[in-house]
Amino acid sequence: MPTDLPLVSIVMGSESDLAVMRPCADLLGTLGIPCEVRIMSAHRTPELVAEHASGAAARGLQVIVAGAGAAAALPGVVAAHTRLPVIGVPIDATALRGVDALYAIVQMPSGVPVATVGIDGAKNAAVLAARIIALSDPEIARRLDEMTQQQAENVLDSDRRVREETQ
Ligand code: RP5
């Protein structure tokens, strides 16, 4: 069903997270998956986070990607307020270089999962979101397969070039 309504909501705890999270929106755009980008904080705007997450499914969103650094509560709080799949992106924002956020996001209590990608792994969050959407959208599945094929060709090209340069 063609739609311009966002299928993925990308939320992050601070505008300072935007540079890390932007590749997620860019990749979803490349795949033709409409998304929205929002700033909201589990600690600084807790009511907004609850309202956004609890209304997300009714707005037609299919996946929420939540990026946060430091004591990164945002992905878990979002997951507590929705049954949509939530993908967490730990962000390197403090002296602990993202390990703080990684532990905070990945160690969810049983029953409230957050699918956690690597530190600053916004691109993988986009691919995972696209894979979830592809379960019910053959066109997105086709575009993902094409992207995977292109990635493989890039590696083979690099291999060929390096072998030529080093022989
Ligand atoms: C977290 O604290 C945000 O997600 C951000 O990564 C970090 C620092 O936020 P700012 O102090 O830069 O706004 O809540």
XYZ file of C-alpha atoms and ligand atoms in Angstrom:
181
model
C 0.000 0.000 0.000
C 1.745 3.210 -1.111
C 1.826 5.850 1.616
C 3.774 8.952 2.545
C 2.898 8.553 6.202
C 5.990 7.639 8.197
C 6.535 3.923 8.816
C 9.567 4.461 11.041
C 9.870 6.963 13.859
C 13.470 7.901 14.618
C 13.723 9.477 18.046
C 16.801 10.655 19.922
C 17.495 12.136 23.312
C 19.198 15.345 22.229
C 20.012 17.380 19.137
C 23.634 16.481 19.910
C 22.730 12.910 18.782
C 21.633 14.035 15.325
C 24.968 13.625 13.526
C 25.123 9.979 14.621
C 21.465 9.270 13.850
C 21.242 11.009 10.477
C 22.589 8.010 8.494
C 19.576 6.030 9.732
C 17.170 8.506 8.126
C 19.357 8.710 5.011
C 19.400 4.948 4.484
C 15.658 4.607 5.052
C 15.224 7.396 2.481
C 17.397 5.510 -0.010
C 15.204 2.457 0.463
C 12.074 4.562 -0.046
C 10.806 4.041 3.501
C 9.129 7.184 4.870
C 10.337 8.172 8.321
C 10.042 11.007 10.804
C 12.850 12.373 12.987
C 12.103 13.664 16.496
C 14.065 14.889 19.512
C 12.678 13.836 22.893
C 14.274 12.882 26.168
C 13.290 10.202 28.667
C 14.727 12.382 31.435
C 13.995 15.926 30.243
C 10.618 15.467 28.484
C 9.242 12.215 29.925
C 5.568 13.028 29.190
C 6.308 13.713 25.523
C 8.121 10.364 25.198
C 5.199 8.493 26.763
C 2.680 10.270 24.531
C 4.723 9.697 21.363
C 5.356 6.007 22.013
C 1.856 5.162 23.170
C 0.286 6.779 20.090
C 2.783 5.393 17.570
C 0.976 2.203 16.498
C -2.312 4.068 15.970
C -0.498 6.517 13.655
C 0.533 3.618 11.399
C 4.175 3.487 12.444
C 5.710 0.008 12.223
C 9.089 0.415 13.915
C 10.640 2.900 16.339
C 14.391 3.552 16.262
C 15.579 5.242 19.461
C 19.088 6.629 19.860
C 20.516 7.910 23.126
C 23.810 8.422 24.896
C 24.894 8.537 28.562
C 22.351 6.968 30.968
C 20.351 6.066 27.891
C 16.802 5.445 29.124
C 14.990 6.543 25.959
C 14.774 3.235 24.006
C 13.608 1.304 27.061
C 11.016 3.877 28.049
C 9.712 3.943 24.461
C 9.474 0.117 24.508
C 7.536 0.301 27.775
C 4.870 2.417 26.081
C 4.353 0.537 22.790
C 4.099 -2.975 21.383
C 5.903 -1.893 18.185
C 9.426 -3.260 17.723
C 11.973 -0.830 19.165
C 15.557 -0.686 17.916
C 18.018 0.998 20.263
C 21.141 2.845 19.136
C 23.687 3.455 21.904
C 25.507 6.715 21.224
C 29.073 7.641 22.136
C 28.324 10.859 24.054
C 30.390 10.746 27.256
C 33.796 9.876 28.680
C 32.624 6.232 28.690
C 32.514 6.301 24.866
C 29.081 4.721 24.453
C 29.632 1.707 26.715
C 27.373 3.390 29.286
C 24.584 3.746 26.707
C 25.161 0.228 25.343
C 24.716 -1.366 28.762
C 21.732 0.843 29.581
C 19.939 -0.021 26.337
C 20.783 -3.696 25.914
C 20.066 -4.867 29.483
C 16.285 -4.605 29.367
C 14.181 -6.544 31.867
C 12.533 -9.640 30.460
C 9.244 -8.911 28.676
C 10.238 -5.481 27.346
C 12.802 -6.023 24.580
C 14.887 -3.426 22.784
C 16.789 -4.771 19.754
C 20.147 -3.119 20.315
C 22.659 -2.374 17.557
C 26.314 -1.486 18.087
C 27.574 1.827 19.471
C 26.740 4.544 16.907
C 25.206 1.813 14.717
C 22.511 3.991 13.168
C 22.906 2.452 9.711
C 22.323 -1.051 11.007
C 19.256 0.243 12.836
C 17.909 1.362 9.453
C 18.669 -2.011 7.849
C 17.001 -3.869 10.714
C 13.942 -1.600 10.544
C 13.779 -2.195 6.781
C 14.019 -5.971 7.303
C 11.065 -5.840 9.694
C 9.027 -3.796 7.204
C 10.075 -6.138 4.368
C 8.250 -9.015 6.093
C 5.000 -7.524 4.804
C 6.259 -5.403 1.883
C 7.693 -7.275 -1.124
C 8.952 -4.078 -2.789
C 11.056 -3.162 0.263
C 12.284 -6.788 0.385
C 13.374 -6.471 -3.264
C 15.238 -3.203 -2.571
C 16.992 -4.748 0.436
C 18.079 -7.747 -1.658
C 19.403 -5.346 -4.296
C 21.351 -3.450 -1.609
C 22.833 -6.683 -0.247
C 23.875 -7.693 -3.770
C 25.484 -4.272 -4.309
C 27.419 -4.591 -1.025
C 28.793 -7.941 -2.150
C 29.811 -6.495 -5.529
C 31.613 -3.630 -3.752
C 33.692 -6.129 -1.759
C 34.526 -8.132 -4.904
C 35.541 -4.908 -6.697
C 37.806 -3.934 -3.778
C 39.347 -7.395 -3.758
C 40.024 -7.278 -7.509
C 41.551 -3.785 -7.289
C 43.778 -4.578 -4.295
C 44.990 -7.795 -5.896
C 45.885 -5.922 -9.091
C 47.692 -3.173 -7.134
C 49.697 -5.592 -4.975
C 50.708 -8.294 -7.439
C 21.363 11.783 26.355
O 22.388 12.546 26.893
C 21.269 12.203 24.917
O 20.763 11.148 24.146
C 22.667 12.570 24.560
O 23.345 11.509 23.904
C 23.330 12.817 25.905
C 23.865 14.213 26.061
O 22.832 15.140 25.781
P 23.130 16.710 25.720
O 23.623 17.073 27.080
O 24.161 16.883 24.628
O 21.821 17.351 25.352
O 20.141 11.986 27.015
